[in-house]
Coordinates of C-alpha atoms in Angstrom, one line a residue:
X1 CA 78.3 89.7 132.7
X2 CA 81.4 87.9 130.2
X3 CA 80.3 84.6 128.8
X4 CA 82.1 81.1 130.3
X5 CA 83.2 78.6 128.4
X6 CA 83.5 76.2 130.8
X7 CA 83.4 75.2 134.4
X8 CA 86.4 72.9 136.3
X9 CA 90.2 72.6 135.4
X10 CA 90.1 73.6 131.5
X11 CA 86.4 72.7 131.1
X12 CA 86.5 68.9 131.8
X13 CA 85.1 67.5 135.0
X14 CA 87.9 67.7 137.9
X15 CA 85.9 65.3 140.8
X16 CA 87.8 61.3 140.1
X17 CA 85.9 58.6 139.5
X18 CA 85.2 54.9 139.9
X19 CA 86.9 55.0 143.0
X20 CA 90.4 55.8 142.1
X21 CA 93.6 57.0 144.0
X22 CA 93.7 61.1 143.7
X23 CA 98.1 59.8 144.4
X24 CA 97.7 57.3 141.2
X25 CA 96.1 59.8 139.3
X26 CA 98.0 62.2 138.9
X27 CA 101.6 60.6 138.8
X28 CA 99.8 58.7 135.1
X29 CA 98.8 62.9 133.6
X30 CA 101.5 64.0 131.6
X31 CA 103.1 67.5 132.9
X32 CA 101.7 70.4 130.0
X33 CA 103.7 74.1 128.9
X34 CA 100.7 76.6 129.4
X35 CA 101.7 79.8 127.1
X36 CA 99.9 82.0 128.7
X37 CA 99.5 85.5 126.7
X38 CA 99.9 88.1 130.5
X39 CA 99.4 91.0 128.3
X40 CA 96.3 89.7 127.9
X41 CA 93.2 91.2 128.2
X42 CA 91.3 88.5 128.6
X43 CA 93.9 86.7 131.2
X44 CA 93.2 90.1 132.9
X45 CA 89.7 90.2 133.3
X46 CA 90.2 86.5 134.2
X47 CA 92.7 86.9 137.0
X48 CA 90.0 89.6 138.3
X49 CA 87.2 87.4 137.9
X50 CA 89.3 83.9 140.0
X51 CA 90.3 87.1 142.7
X52 CA 87.2 88.1 143.5
X53 CA 85.1 84.1 144.0
X54 CA 88.1 83.5 146.3
X55 CA 87.7 86.5 147.9
X56 CA 83.8 86.1 148.3
X57 CA 84.8 82.0 149.7
X58 CA 87.2 83.4 151.8
X59 CA 84.5 85.7 153.9
X60 CA 81.8 83.5 153.8
X61 CA 84.5 80.6 155.0
X62 CA 84.9 82.9 157.4
X63 CA 81.6 83.5 159.1
X64 CA 80.6 80.1 158.8
X65 CA 83.5 79.3 160.8
X66 CA 82.0 81.2 163.2
X67 CA 78.5 80.4 163.5

């Protein structure tokens, strides 16, 4: 199993607290450019892990809908 470095978006808390409007919050955040090396082995491992979790989520969602 690989070591986790953080949870959520960039290791931060993705929930909005204080009753702020989500659309207002997104307008205040400046756009950031990310320099991601798509050929790095870490990137490939992360992509596989994300895809695996998404497939599990889809399967669970599908089985929950049938219940």
